[in-house]
Short mmCIF file of N, CA, C and O in Angstrom, two decimals:
data_model
loop_
_atom_site.label_atom_id
_atom_site.label_comp_id
_atom_site.label_asym_id
_atom_site.label_seq_id
_atom_site.Cartn_x
_atom_site.Cartn_y
_atom_site.Cartn_z
N MET A 5 41.96 -62.71 15.88
CA MET A 5 41.70 -61.73 14.45
C MET A 5 41.89 -62.18 13.28
O MET A 5 42.47 -63.31 13.09
N ALA A 6 40.96 -61.62 12.49
CA ALA A 6 41.01 -62.32 11.19
C ALA A 6 41.57 -61.34 10.25
O ALA A 6 41.68 -60.01 10.48
N TYR A 7 42.27 -62.05 9.46
CA TYR A 7 43.09 -60.95 8.24
C TYR A 7 42.55 -61.39 6.90
O TYR A 7 42.32 -62.40 6.59
N LYS A 8 42.70 -60.32 6.00
CA LYS A 8 42.28 -60.53 4.64
C LYS A 8 43.67 -60.19 3.96
O LYS A 8 44.30 -59.17 3.96
N VAL A 9 43.99 -60.96 2.61
CA VAL A 9 44.78 -60.60 1.82
C VAL A 9 44.86 -59.54 0.97
O VAL A 9 43.60 -59.52 0.15
N ILE A 10 45.55 -58.51 0.64
CA ILE A 10 45.47 -57.28 -0.15
C ILE A 10 46.38 -57.26 -1.28
O ILE A 10 46.28 -56.49 -2.23
N GLN A 11 47.26 -58.12 -0.81
CA GLN A 11 48.39 -58.15 -2.09
C GLN A 11 48.91 -59.39 -2.39
O GLN A 11 49.23 -60.35 -1.28
N SER A 12 48.66 -60.35 -3.54
CA SER A 12 49.20 -61.57 -3.57
C SER A 12 50.46 -61.92 -3.16
O SER A 12 51.35 -61.03 -3.38
N PHE A 13 50.78 -62.93 -2.57
CA PHE A 13 52.18 -63.31 -2.22
C PHE A 13 52.21 -64.74 -1.95
O PHE A 13 51.13 -65.34 -1.60
N SER A 14 53.72 -65.29 -2.01
CA SER A 14 53.90 -66.70 -1.64
C SER A 14 54.31 -66.85 -0.25
O SER A 14 55.62 -66.01 -0.01
N ASP A 15 53.95 -67.38 0.56
CA ASP A 15 54.45 -67.46 2.07
C ASP A 15 55.60 -68.34 2.10
O ASP A 15 55.23 -69.67 2.25
N LEU A 16 56.53 -67.73 2.16
CA LEU A 16 57.95 -68.38 2.30
C LEU A 16 57.94 -69.34 3.77
O LEU A 16 58.79 -70.12 3.68
N GLN A 17 57.20 -68.80 4.61
CA GLN A 17 57.10 -69.25 6.00
C GLN A 17 56.18 -70.56 6.10
O GLN A 17 55.93 -71.32 7.09
N ASP A 18 55.41 -70.98 5.04
CA ASP A 18 54.18 -71.58 4.99
C ASP A 18 54.49 -72.55 3.58
O ASP A 18 53.61 -72.63 2.69
N ASN A 19 55.82 -73.02 3.43
CA ASN A 19 55.87 -73.92 2.23
C ASN A 19 55.69 -73.40 0.97
O ASN A 19 55.48 -74.02 0.06
N GLY A 20 55.73 -72.06 1.01
CA GLY A 20 55.81 -71.32 -0.49
C GLY A 20 54.18 -71.21 -0.90
O GLY A 20 53.78 -71.04 -2.11
N TYR A 21 53.37 -71.55 0.26
CA TYR A 21 51.83 -71.67 -0.16
C TYR A 21 51.39 -70.00 -0.92
O TYR A 21 51.85 -69.26 -0.41
N VAL A 22 50.76 -69.98 -1.64
CA VAL A 22 50.22 -68.71 -2.59
C VAL A 22 49.15 -68.32 -2.10
O VAL A 22 47.98 -69.04 -2.07
N TYR A 23 49.06 -67.17 -1.56
CA TYR A 23 47.74 -66.37 -1.11
C TYR A 23 47.52 -65.16 -2.22
O TYR A 23 48.53 -64.37 -2.62
N ASN A 24 46.24 -65.34 -2.60
CA ASN A 24 45.91 -64.52 -3.70
C ASN A 24 44.97 -63.22 -2.90
O ASN A 24 44.19 -63.51 -1.92
N ALA A 25 45.02 -62.11 -3.52
CA ALA A 25 44.37 -61.06 -2.96
C ALA A 25 42.76 -61.39 -2.83
O ALA A 25 42.24 -62.12 -3.63
N GLY A 26 42.31 -61.06 -1.53
CA GLY A 26 40.86 -61.53 -1.16
C GLY A 26 40.85 -62.71 -0.69
O GLY A 26 39.70 -63.03 0.05
N ASP A 27 41.91 -63.62 -0.39
CA ASP A 27 42.17 -64.66 0.24
C ASP A 27 41.85 -64.23 1.80
O ASP A 27 42.35 -63.19 2.33
N SER A 28 41.52 -65.24 2.88
CA SER A 28 41.57 -65.13 4.30
C SER A 28 42.96 -65.44 4.47
O SER A 28 43.60 -66.30 3.95
N TYR A 29 43.76 -64.94 5.66
CA TYR A 29 44.94 -65.36 6.11
C TYR A 29 44.66 -65.68 7.69
O TYR A 29 44.11 -64.58 8.25
N PRO A 30 45.30 -66.80 8.19
CA PRO A 30 46.12 -67.76 7.58
C PRO A 30 45.16 -68.72 7.07
O PRO A 30 43.88 -68.73 7.32
N ARG A 31 45.53 -69.42 6.12
CA ARG A 31 44.67 -70.68 5.42
C ARG A 31 44.41 -71.77 6.74
O ARG A 31 45.00 -71.58 7.68
N TYR A 32 43.28 -72.58 6.34
CA TYR A 32 42.96 -73.35 7.57
C TYR A 32 44.26 -74.53 7.76
O TYR A 32 44.74 -74.96 6.82
N GLY A 33 44.55 -74.62 8.98
CA GLY A 33 45.66 -75.44 9.45
C GLY A 33 46.91 -74.90 9.51
O GLY A 33 47.94 -75.61 9.89
N TYR A 34 46.99 -73.92 9.03
CA TYR A 34 48.22 -72.93 9.47
C TYR A 34 48.23 -72.08 10.55
O TYR A 34 47.53 -71.30 10.49
N LYS A 35 49.08 -72.47 11.23
CA LYS A 35 49.22 -71.02 12.54
C LYS A 35 50.35 -70.36 12.50
O LYS A 35 51.62 -70.92 12.83
N PRO A 36 50.47 -69.35 11.93
CA PRO A 36 51.55 -68.17 11.91
C PRO A 36 52.01 -67.57 13.01
O PRO A 36 51.07 -67.64 14.11
N THR A 37 53.19 -67.37 13.39
CA THR A 37 53.75 -66.68 14.53
C THR A 37 53.22 -65.36 14.66
O THR A 37 52.63 -64.54 13.59
N GLU A 38 52.88 -64.79 15.72
CA GLU A 38 52.70 -63.24 15.79
C GLU A 38 53.56 -62.34 15.13
O GLU A 38 53.33 -61.32 14.34
N LYS A 39 54.77 -62.55 15.20
CA LYS A 39 55.78 -61.93 14.49
C LYS A 39 55.72 -61.79 13.01
O LYS A 39 55.65 -61.07 12.18
N ARG A 40 55.30 -63.24 12.44
CA ARG A 40 55.09 -63.27 10.88
C ARG A 40 53.77 -62.36 10.54
O ARG A 40 53.74 -61.46 9.73
N ILE A 41 52.68 -62.53 11.39
CA ILE A 41 51.66 -61.80 11.18
C ILE A 41 51.86 -60.02 11.15
O ILE A 41 51.51 -59.45 10.22
N GLN A 42 52.89 -59.65 12.02
CA GLN A 42 53.17 -58.29 12.11
C GLN A 42 53.91 -57.98 10.93
O GLN A 42 53.85 -56.91 10.43
N GLU A 43 54.74 -58.92 10.55
CA GLU A 43 55.64 -58.63 9.19
C GLU A 43 54.87 -58.42 7.93
O GLU A 43 55.02 -57.54 7.00
N LEU A 44 53.80 -59.33 7.58
CA LEU A 44 52.54 -59.18 6.73
C LEU A 44 51.72 -57.83 7.14
O LEU A 44 51.47 -57.27 5.80
N LEU A 45 51.48 -57.38 8.04
CA LEU A 45 50.89 -56.37 8.60
C LEU A 45 51.38 -54.91 7.99
O LEU A 45 50.94 -53.96 7.77
N THR A 46 52.83 -55.10 7.85
CA THR A 46 53.72 -53.87 7.62
C THR A 46 54.49 -54.02 6.38
O THR A 46 54.67 -55.19 5.85
N VAL A 47 55.48 -53.02 6.14
CA VAL A 47 56.48 -53.35 5.27
C VAL A 47 57.74 -53.60 5.89
O VAL A 47 58.90 -53.92 5.11
N ASN A 48 57.70 -54.26 7.03
CA ASN A 48 58.80 -54.80 7.75
C ASN A 48 58.95 -56.25 7.45
O ASN A 48 59.03 -57.24 8.22
N ASN A 49 59.33 -56.62 5.98
CA ASN A 49 59.34 -58.00 5.59
C ASN A 49 60.42 -57.98 4.34
O ASN A 49 60.74 -56.68 3.70
N LYS A 50 60.86 -59.04 3.88
CA LYS A 50 61.92 -58.93 2.79
C LYS A 50 61.17 -58.16 1.55
O LYS A 50 61.99 -57.59 0.69
N ALA A 51 59.94 -58.25 1.00
CA ALA A 51 59.45 -57.79 -0.07
C ALA A 51 59.32 -56.22 0.18
O ALA A 51 58.95 -55.23 -0.79
N GLY A 52 59.16 -55.76 1.41
CA GLY A 52 58.76 -54.03 1.74
C GLY A 52 57.43 -53.87 1.48
O GLY A 52 57.12 -52.65 1.18
N GLN A 53 56.33 -54.78 1.46
CA GLN A 53 55.16 -54.39 1.20
C GLN A 53 54.24 -54.95 2.12
O GLN A 53 54.47 -55.91 2.98
N VAL A 54 53.11 -54.37 2.30
CA VAL A 54 52.09 -54.91 3.30
C VAL A 54 51.15 -55.64 2.45
O VAL A 54 50.81 -55.57 1.31
N PHE A 55 50.94 -56.83 2.91
CA PHE A 55 50.01 -58.06 2.35
C PHE A 55 48.84 -58.30 2.92
O PHE A 55 48.22 -58.92 2.06
N ILE A 56 48.47 -58.09 4.18
CA ILE A 56 47.33 -58.64 4.86
C ILE A 56 47.04 -57.28 5.53
O ILE A 56 47.88 -56.24 5.92
N LYS A 57 45.65 -57.27 5.76
CA LYS A 57 44.67 -56.25 6.64
C LYS A 57 44.09 -56.86 7.66
O LYS A 57 43.64 -58.06 7.45
N GLU A 58 43.70 -56.37 8.73
CA GLU A 58 42.94 -57.01 9.94
C GLU A 58 41.51 -56.61 9.07
O GLU A 58 41.03 -55.60 8.83
N VAL A 59 40.48 -57.72 9.51
CA VAL A 59 39.21 -57.70 9.41
C VAL A 59 38.55 -58.10 10.68
O VAL A 59 39.02 -58.84 11.40
N GLU A 60 37.17 -57.53 10.85
CA GLU A 60 36.48 -58.03 11.89
C GLU A 60 35.82 -59.20 11.84
O GLU A 60 35.68 -59.61 10.66
N ASN A 61 36.08 -60.13 12.75
CA ASN A 61 35.34 -61.35 12.79
C ASN A 61 34.06 -61.17 12.40
O ASN A 61 33.43 -60.52 12.98
N LYS A 62 33.57 -62.23 11.42
CA LYS A 62 32.18 -62.05 11.14
C LYS A 62 31.05 -62.19 12.38
O LYS A 62 29.96 -61.51 12.21
N LYS A 63 31.27 -63.13 13.20
CA LYS A 63 30.44 -63.20 14.58
C LYS A 63 30.56 -61.83 15.14
O LYS A 63 29.17 -61.39 15.79
N LYS A 64 31.67 -61.22 15.37
CA LYS A 64 31.75 -60.21 16.21
C LYS A 64 30.97 -58.98 15.43
O LYS A 64 30.42 -58.03 16.09
N GLN A 65 31.07 -58.82 14.04
CA GLN A 65 30.33 -57.98 13.32
C GLN A 65 29.11 -58.03 13.55
O GLN A 65 28.06 -57.07 13.55
N GLU A 66 28.33 -59.54 13.37
CA GLU A 66 26.84 -59.62 13.50
C GLU A 66 26.28 -59.41 14.89
O GLU A 66 25.54 -58.85 15.08
N SER A 67 27.28 -59.52 15.75
CA SER A 67 26.73 -59.23 17.13
C SER A 67 26.79 -57.64 17.37
O SER A 67 25.61 -57.13 17.88
N LYS A 68 27.50 -56.75 16.95
CA LYS A 68 27.67 -55.76 16.81
C LYS A 68 26.09 -55.06 16.12
O LYS A 68 25.64 -54.02 16.81
N GLU A 69 26.08 -55.36 15.07
CA GLU A 69 24.88 -55.03 14.26
C GLU A 69 23.74 -55.36 14.86
O GLU A 69 22.57 -54.47 14.87
N LYS A 70 23.48 -56.52 15.74
CA LYS A 70 22.13 -56.65 16.34
C LYS A 70 22.16 -55.67 17.55
O LYS A 70 20.87 -55.48 17.85
N LYS A 71 23.37 -55.32 18.16
CA LYS A 71 23.28 -54.44 19.26
C LYS A 71 22.86 -52.92 18.70
O LYS A 71 21.92 -52.61 19.39
N VAL A 72 23.16 -52.70 17.72
CA VAL A 72 22.64 -51.35 17.22
C VAL A 72 21.40 -51.51 16.70
O VAL A 72 20.63 -50.27 16.91
N ALA A 73 20.72 -52.52 16.29
CA ALA A 73 19.45 -52.65 15.68
C ALA A 73 18.32 -52.54 16.90
O ALA A 73 17.60 -52.01 17.03
N ALA A 74 19.04 -53.42 17.91
CA ALA A 74 17.97 -53.34 19.21
C ALA A 74 18.14 -52.00 19.85
O ALA A 74 17.20 -51.44 20.26
N LYS A 75 19.25 -50.93 19.74
CA LYS A 75 19.17 -49.79 20.38
C LYS A 75 18.20 -48.89 19.62
O LYS A 75 17.46 -48.15 20.17
N LYS A 76 18.49 -49.10 18.31
CA LYS A 76 17.59 -48.04 17.49
C LYS A 76 16.07 -48.64 17.84
O LYS A 76 15.03 -47.75 17.91
N LYS A 77 15.64 -49.65 17.80
CA LYS A 77 14.35 -50.32 18.09
C LYS A 77 13.85 -49.83 19.54
O LYS A 77 12.52 -49.33 19.52
N SER A 78 14.62 -49.80 20.31
CA SER A 78 14.22 -49.44 21.65
C SER A 78 14.26 -47.80 21.86
O SER A 78 13.26 -47.39 22.52
N GLY A 79 14.66 -47.17 20.96
CA GLY A 79 14.75 -45.79 20.98
C GLY A 79 13.81 -44.90 20.27
O GLY A 79 13.33 -43.87 20.24
N GLU A 80 12.93 -45.88 19.55
CA GLU A 80 11.99 -45.48 18.57
C GLU A 80 10.60 -45.42 19.28
O GLU A 80 10.21 -45.59 20.19
#
């Protein structure tokens, strides 16, 4: 799953790496634990704020769009 940063933060579990709003999470080369992802997706972290949200993988989105287009074309 892909994630996008919605609130800037310094990731204390990633050597203080700073993520800015709009960045992808995690950065290339860093593999957070599932627990850490859940902390950042919810208010269950030290800051009590949501920092990331799930976004669809670009390839999956493109695949869905192609299927919808194909259905529309065949239905015309």
